[in-house]
mmCIF file of C-alpha atoms in Angstrom:
data_model
loop_
_atom_site.group_PDB
_atom_site.id
_atom_site.type_symbol
_atom_site.label_atom_id
_atom_site.label_comp_id
_atom_site.label_asym_id
_atom_site.label_seq_id
_atom_site.Cartn_x
_atom_site.Cartn_y
_atom_site.Cartn_z
ATOM 1 C CA MET D 14 44.858 201.415 98.898
ATOM 2 C CA GLN D 15 41.875 199.820 100.612
ATOM 3 C CA ALA D 16 40.816 201.503 103.762
ATOM 4 C CA THR D 17 41.584 198.608 106.153
ATOM 5 C CA VAL D 18 45.092 198.631 104.864
ATOM 6 C CA SER D 19 45.271 202.228 105.509
ATOM 7 C CA LEU D 20 43.842 202.472 108.863
ATOM 8 C CA ALA D 21 46.398 199.436 109.827
ATOM 9 C CA LEU D 22 49.353 201.577 108.749
ATOM 10 C CA VAL D 23 48.054 204.684 110.508
ATOM 11 C CA SER D 24 47.542 202.886 113.680
ATOM 12 C CA LYS D 25 51.037 201.775 113.551
ATOM 13 C CA ALA D 26 52.591 204.887 112.500
ATOM 14 C CA LYS D 27 50.723 206.525 115.251
ATOM 15 C CA LEU D 28 52.466 204.122 117.619
ATOM 16 C CA ILE D 29 55.727 204.885 116.107
ATOM 17 C CA PHE D 30 55.700 208.654 115.677
ATOM 18 C CA GLU D 31 52.929 210.377 117.593
ATOM 19 C CA LYS D 32 53.486 211.850 121.260
ATOM 20 C CA GLU D 33 51.972 214.209 123.390
ATOM 21 C CA THR D 34 53.118 217.342 121.720
ATOM 22 C CA GLN D 35 53.113 216.019 118.202
ATOM 23 C CA LEU D 36 50.000 215.071 115.819
ATOM 24 C CA LEU D 37 50.059 212.590 113.451
ATOM 25 C CA SER D 38 47.633 213.088 110.420
ATOM 26 C CA PHE D 39 47.194 211.569 106.685
ATOM 27 C CA PRO D 40 45.487 214.046 104.304
ATOM 28 C CA LEU D 41 43.613 212.073 101.498
ATOM 29 C CA SER D 42 45.096 214.647 99.035
ATOM 30 C CA PRO D 43 45.127 214.834 94.936
ATOM 31 C CA TYR D 44 48.520 216.529 95.265
ATOM 32 C CA THR D 45 51.717 214.356 94.601
ATOM 33 C CA PHE D 46 55.324 215.672 94.555
ATOM 34 C CA SER D 47 57.986 213.876 92.823
ATOM 35 C CA LYS D 48 61.811 214.282 94.965
ATOM 36 C CA GLU D 49 62.908 216.890 92.392
ATOM 37 C CA GLU D 50 59.832 218.656 93.309
ATOM 38 C CA LEU D 51 60.369 218.416 96.937
ATOM 39 C CA ASP D 52 63.898 219.133 96.526
ATOM 40 C CA ASP D 53 63.076 222.436 94.726
ATOM 41 C CA VAL D 54 60.424 222.911 98.174
ATOM 42 C CA SER D 55 63.270 222.940 100.694
ATOM 43 C CA LYS D 56 65.761 225.443 98.714
ATOM 44 C CA SER D 57 65.519 228.529 100.087
ATOM 45 C CA GLU D 58 64.863 230.420 96.828
ATOM 46 C CA ILE D 59 61.500 229.600 94.689
ATOM 47 C CA THR D 60 62.562 228.223 91.427
ATOM 48 C CA ALA D 61 59.124 226.610 90.493
ATOM 49 C CA VAL D 62 56.044 227.992 92.014
ATOM 50 C CA GLY D 63 53.774 225.138 91.001
ATOM 51 C CA PRO D 64 55.010 222.650 93.579
ATOM 52 C CA ARG D 65 55.593 225.508 95.935
ATOM 53 C CA SER D 66 52.136 226.463 96.018
ATOM 54 C CA ASP D 67 50.513 222.984 96.177
ATOM 55 C CA PHE D 68 52.560 222.046 98.679
ATOM 56 C CA SER D 69 52.240 224.850 100.753
ATOM 57 C CA HIS D 70 48.446 225.015 100.304
ATOM 58 C CA LEU D 71 48.120 220.959 101.602
ATOM 59 C CA VAL D 72 50.233 221.795 104.606
ATOM 60 C CA ASN D 73 48.638 224.719 105.912
ATOM 61 C CA VAL D 74 44.777 223.199 105.605
ATOM 62 C CA ILE D 75 43.915 222.512 109.346
ATOM 63 C CA PRO D 76 43.466 218.828 110.059
ATOM 64 C CA SER D 77 39.971 217.413 110.881
ATOM 65 C CA GLY D 78 41.334 214.387 112.310
ATOM 66 C CA ALA D 79 43.776 211.265 111.742
ATOM 67 C CA ILE D 80 42.716 210.679 108.060
ATOM 68 C CA TRP D 81 40.744 213.362 106.393
ATOM 69 C CA ARG D 82 40.185 215.196 103.267
ATOM 70 C CA PRO D 83 41.835 218.756 102.514
ATOM 71 C CA SER D 84 39.132 221.375 101.729
ATOM 72 C CA ASP D 85 39.937 225.288 100.895
ATOM 73 C CA SER D 86 37.748 226.549 104.030
ATOM 74 C CA SER D 87 40.647 227.497 106.254
ATOM 75 C CA TYR D 88 44.502 227.724 106.071
ATOM 76 C CA LEU D 89 46.869 228.259 109.019
ATOM 77 C CA TRP D 90 48.246 231.282 107.678
ATOM 78 C CA GLU D 91 44.774 233.198 107.583
ATOM 79 C CA ILE D 92 44.216 232.165 111.399
ATOM 80 C CA TYR D 93 47.823 233.246 111.880
ATOM 81 C CA GLU D 94 47.263 236.391 110.136
ATOM 82 C CA THR D 95 44.120 237.119 112.012
ATOM 83 C CA THR D 96 45.335 236.120 115.517
ATOM 84 C CA LEU D 97 48.484 238.572 115.049
ATOM 85 C CA ALA D 98 46.117 241.579 114.122
ATOM 86 C CA GLU D 99 42.979 241.139 116.818
ATOM 87 C CA ALA D 100 44.810 239.199 119.991
ATOM 88 C CA ASP D 101 44.476 241.369 123.300
ATOM 89 C CA ILE D 102 47.989 241.531 124.617
ATOM 90 C CA ALA D 103 49.085 241.394 128.127
ATOM 91 C CA SER D 104 51.012 244.313 129.184
ATOM 92 C CA SER D 105 54.457 243.859 130.998
ATOM 93 C CA THR D 106 57.894 244.774 129.883
ATOM 94 C CA ARG D 107 61.479 243.837 129.915
ATOM 95 C CA SER D 108 64.341 245.386 132.152
ATOM 96 C CA GLU D 109 66.904 246.889 129.994
ATOM 97 C CA GLN D 110 69.171 243.790 131.079
ATOM 98 C CA GLU D 111 66.527 241.361 130.120
ATOM 99 C CA GLU D 112 66.125 242.968 126.793
ATOM 100 C CA THR D 113 69.827 242.581 126.313
ATOM 101 C CA GLU D 114 69.476 238.836 127.289
ATOM 102 C CA TYR D 115 66.921 238.357 124.993
ATOM 103 C CA GLN D 116 68.560 239.933 121.702
ATOM 104 C CA ASP D 117 71.476 237.790 122.647
ATOM 105 C CA ALA D 118 69.575 234.798 122.936
ATOM 106 C CA ILE D 119 68.163 235.642 119.579
ATOM 107 C CA ALA D 120 71.587 236.476 118.197
ATOM 108 C CA THR D 121 72.863 233.020 119.093
ATOM 109 C CA MET D 122 70.074 231.623 117.002
ATOM 110 C CA TYR D 123 69.604 233.806 113.964
ATOM 111 C CA GLU D 124 71.178 236.545 111.910
ATOM 112 C CA THR D 125 68.515 239.432 111.425
ATOM 113 C CA ASP D 126 68.300 241.420 107.970
ATOM 114 C CA GLU D 127 67.344 244.866 107.821
ATOM 115 C CA ASP D 128 64.022 243.948 106.688
ATOM 116 C CA GLY D 129 63.435 241.894 110.019
ATOM 117 C CA SER D 130 63.914 238.546 107.875
ATOM 118 C CA ARG D 131 66.081 235.806 109.531
ATOM 119 C CA ASP D 132 68.450 232.998 108.604
ATOM 120 C CA LYS D 133 69.796 230.746 110.970
ATOM 121 C CA THR D 134 73.480 231.172 112.675
ATOM 122 C CA ASP D 135 76.193 228.293 112.088
ATOM 123 C CA ALA D 136 75.512 227.267 115.777
ATOM 124 C CA MET D 137 71.894 226.834 114.786
ATOM 125 C CA ARG D 138 72.149 224.878 111.680
ATOM 126 C CA THR D 139 74.563 222.586 113.042
ATOM 127 C CA PHE D 140 72.162 222.067 116.045
ATOM 128 C CA SER D 141 69.470 221.639 113.682
ATOM 129 C CA GLU D 142 71.647 218.662 111.733
ATOM 130 C CA TYR D 143 72.176 217.027 114.999
ATOM 131 C CA ARG D 144 68.319 217.308 116.174
ATOM 132 C CA ASP D 145 67.065 216.106 112.992
ATOM 133 C CA ALA D 146 69.502 213.092 112.973
ATOM 134 C CA TRP D 147 68.277 212.285 116.630
ATOM 135 C CA PHE D 148 64.796 212.409 115.306
ATOM 136 C CA VAL D 149 65.680 209.690 112.973
ATOM 137 C CA ILE D 150 67.431 207.657 115.436
ATOM 138 C CA LYS D 151 64.652 208.001 118.105
ATOM 139 C CA GLU D 152 61.785 207.109 115.311
ATOM 140 C CA ASN D 153 63.917 203.945 114.323
ATOM 141 C CA TYR D 154 64.183 203.150 118.418
ATOM 142 C CA ASN D 155 60.292 203.346 118.447
ATOM 143 C CA SER D 156 59.773 201.506 115.564
ATOM 144 C CA GLU D 157 61.847 198.335 116.539
ATOM 145 C CA LYS D 158 59.976 198.690 119.914
ATOM 146 C CA VAL D 159 56.698 198.579 118.536
ATOM 147 C CA ASN D 160 57.922 195.643 116.052
ATOM 148 C CA SER D 161 58.545 193.783 119.058
ATOM 149 C CA GLU D 162 55.171 194.447 121.259
ATOM 150 C CA LEU D 163 53.282 193.497 118.509
ATOM 151 C CA SER D 164 55.054 190.515 117.482
ATOM 152 C CA GLU D 165 53.766 187.051 118.889
ATOM 153 C CA ASP D 166 57.125 185.473 118.220
ATOM 154 C CA ALA D 167 58.991 184.763 121.726
ATOM 155 C CA ARG D 168 62.482 184.965 119.804
ATOM 156 C CA VAL D 169 61.672 188.247 118.797
ATOM 157 C CA LYS D 170 60.966 189.854 121.893
ATOM 158 C CA GLN D 171 63.890 188.167 123.513
ATOM 159 C CA GLU D 172 66.169 189.579 120.960
ATOM 160 C CA TRP D 173 64.700 193.099 121.461
ATOM 161 C CA ARG D 174 65.416 192.913 125.033
ATOM 162 C CA ASP D 175 68.612 191.331 125.075
ATOM 163 C CA VAL D 176 70.484 192.857 121.862
ATOM 164 C CA VAL D 177 68.498 195.300 120.044
ATOM 165 C CA GLU D 178 67.286 197.667 122.819
ATOM 166 C CA PRO D 179 70.703 198.327 124.523
ATOM 167 C CA THR D 180 72.593 198.695 120.997
ATOM 168 C CA LEU D 181 69.557 201.411 120.185
ATOM 169 C CA ARG D 182 69.637 203.050 123.303
ATOM 170 C CA ALA D 183 73.203 203.122 123.463
ATOM 171 C CA GLU D 184 73.208 204.659 119.917
ATOM 172 C CA ILE D 185 71.061 207.445 121.220
ATOM 173 C CA GLU D 186 73.308 208.242 124.245
ATOM 174 C CA ALA D 187 75.898 208.232 122.419
ATOM 175 C CA HIS D 188 74.435 210.737 119.807
ATOM 176 C CA GLU D 189 73.445 212.902 122.435
ATOM 177 C CA GLN D 190 76.808 213.065 123.706
ATOM 178 C CA ASP D 191 78.421 214.134 120.273
ATOM 179 C CA TRP D 192 75.521 216.573 120.057
ATOM 180 C CA ILE D 193 76.774 218.309 123.237
ATOM 181 C CA ALA D 194 80.289 218.216 122.456
ATOM 182 C CA ASN D 195 79.666 219.204 118.644
ATOM 183 C CA GLY D 196 76.459 220.186 117.943
ATOM 184 C CA PHE D 197 75.459 223.346 120.206
ATOM 185 C CA LYS D 198 72.912 221.560 121.873
ATOM 186 C CA ARG D 199 73.242 223.310 125.555
ATOM 187 C CA GLU D 200 74.174 226.691 123.853
ATOM 188 C CA ILE D 201 70.844 226.652 121.777
ATOM 189 C CA GLU D 202 68.495 225.252 124.308
ATOM 190 C CA GLU D 203 69.877 227.707 126.846
ATOM 191 C CA ALA D 204 68.911 230.307 124.271
ATOM 192 C CA LEU D 205 65.798 228.891 123.275
ATOM 193 C CA ALA D 206 64.634 228.460 126.753
ATOM 194 C CA LYS D 207 65.650 232.345 127.193
ATOM 195 C CA VAL D 208 63.515 233.518 124.533
ATOM 196 C CA ARG D 209 60.644 231.665 125.761
ATOM 197 C CA GLN D 210 61.001 233.183 129.180
ATOM 198 C CA LEU D 211 61.686 236.563 128.251
ATOM 199 C CA GLY D 212 59.497 236.960 125.607
ATOM 200 C CA ALA D 213 56.641 236.214 127.593
ATOM 201 C CA GLN D 214 57.574 239.399 130.029
ATOM 202 C CA SER D 215 57.110 241.660 126.883
ATOM 203 C CA PRO D 216 54.331 240.133 125.011
ATOM 204 C CA LEU D 217 53.543 243.053 123.008
ATOM 205 C CA THR D 218 57.333 243.669 121.893
ATOM 206 C CA THR D 219 57.493 240.380 120.850
ATOM 207 C CA TRP D 220 53.963 240.084 119.153
ATOM 208 C CA ASP D 221 55.212 243.383 117.344
ATOM 209 C CA GLU D 222 58.084 241.210 116.138
ATOM 210 C CA TRP D 223 56.142 238.278 115.083
ATOM 211 C CA ARG D 224 53.902 240.705 113.199
ATOM 212 C CA GLY D 225 56.926 242.649 111.606
ATOM 213 C CA ARG D 226 58.171 239.215 110.337
ATOM 214 C CA PHE D 227 54.796 237.953 108.783
ATOM 215 C CA ASN D 228 53.416 240.142 106.072
ATOM 216 C CA PRO D 229 51.629 238.493 103.239
ATOM 217 C CA ASP D 230 51.675 241.495 100.866
ATOM 218 C CA ILE D 231 55.650 241.300 101.254
ATOM 219 C CA GLN D 232 56.379 237.512 101.995
ATOM 220 C CA GLY D 233 53.375 236.067 100.326
ATOM 221 C CA PHE D 234 53.528 234.399 96.626
ATOM 222 C CA THR D 235 51.424 234.084 93.724
ATOM 223 C CA GLY D 236 50.438 230.573 93.023
ATOM 224 C CA ARG D 237 48.262 228.678 90.587
ATOM 225 C CA GLY D 238 44.706 230.998 89.317
ATOM 226 C CA ASP D 239 46.745 234.055 91.074
ATOM 227 C CA VAL D 240 46.141 232.611 94.281
ATOM 228 C CA ARG D 241 48.429 234.190 96.987
ATOM 229 C CA PHE D 242 50.000 231.594 99.301
ATOM 230 C CA MET D 243 52.516 232.021 102.378
ATOM 231 C CA GLU D 244 55.831 229.682 101.416
ATOM 232 C CA SER D 245 56.239 226.448 103.736
ATOM 233 C CA SER D 246 58.662 223.877 103.675
ATOM 234 C CA PHE D 247 59.176 220.858 105.702
ATOM 235 C CA THR D 248 61.646 219.621 108.585
ATOM 236 C CA PRO D 249 63.751 217.667 109.297
ATOM 237 C CA ALA D 250 66.008 219.303 106.793
ATOM 238 C CA ASN D 251 67.341 215.603 105.887
ATOM 239 C CA ALA D 252 64.071 214.106 105.119
ATOM 240 C CA LEU D 253 64.811 213.291 101.449
ATOM 241 C CA ASP D 254 68.465 212.044 102.105
ATOM 242 C CA ASP D 255 68.958 208.331 101.893
ATOM 243 C CA GLY D 256 68.320 206.238 105.259
ATOM 244 C CA SER D 257 65.938 209.309 106.576
ATOM 245 C CA TRP D 258 63.024 207.390 105.816
ATOM 246 C CA GLN D 259 61.679 204.821 109.027
ATOM 247 C CA LYS D 260 60.496 201.236 107.270
ATOM 248 C CA PHE D 261 58.064 199.147 108.836
ATOM 249 C CA THR D 262 56.330 196.114 107.578
ATOM 250 C CA MET D 263 52.692 194.886 108.238
ATOM 251 C CA ASP D 264 52.073 190.980 108.092
#
């Protein structure tokens, strides 16, 4: 792909997908993944180490810009491991009541095994499905909005104001109401807020929990060339489903 075309696509994609809390970057990578390989990446059990290793290494390289070439100099899991081991932790504790509230909030979202590993509860899975669908609807809104703003055709702009924008906004609002009624939106968001609030009140305990769930010797895998890696997947979970990809055109 020509550099000018790549830059144009990146510029438009940033308008649609990037926001204050979300970085958009494009690694110029030699790795390619078929749908079958990405289906394997999204599964909970490893069935093909090669694609898992390549994918995990690619998405854990620290981005150096909007368009960048991956290198093997530093991986996110290495920084994470160093931070968990060497950081100075503030001193404060949760009360008995706060600890109960904290654990109840965790239990709303996750089922914890004896080894400390976690799996989503049914409520959290349903919440995630609604959240992922909301991302698709919201990004479709952003895509149509950008198409209108970049168009020089007055009819396109008028159609956006009179027809497309109200229709898409109503779709977003309807999905949010359904999310509240059937997708555990309030329950999970309250649990998330409680974990953030109370987790900060007992940082040492929270830090120990994080360290217990991140052990490369136990949770790591051996990939190509006997190189260890921490398994990574992707979100939203419906990224490979039909209709989940946003389409936009360049003229």
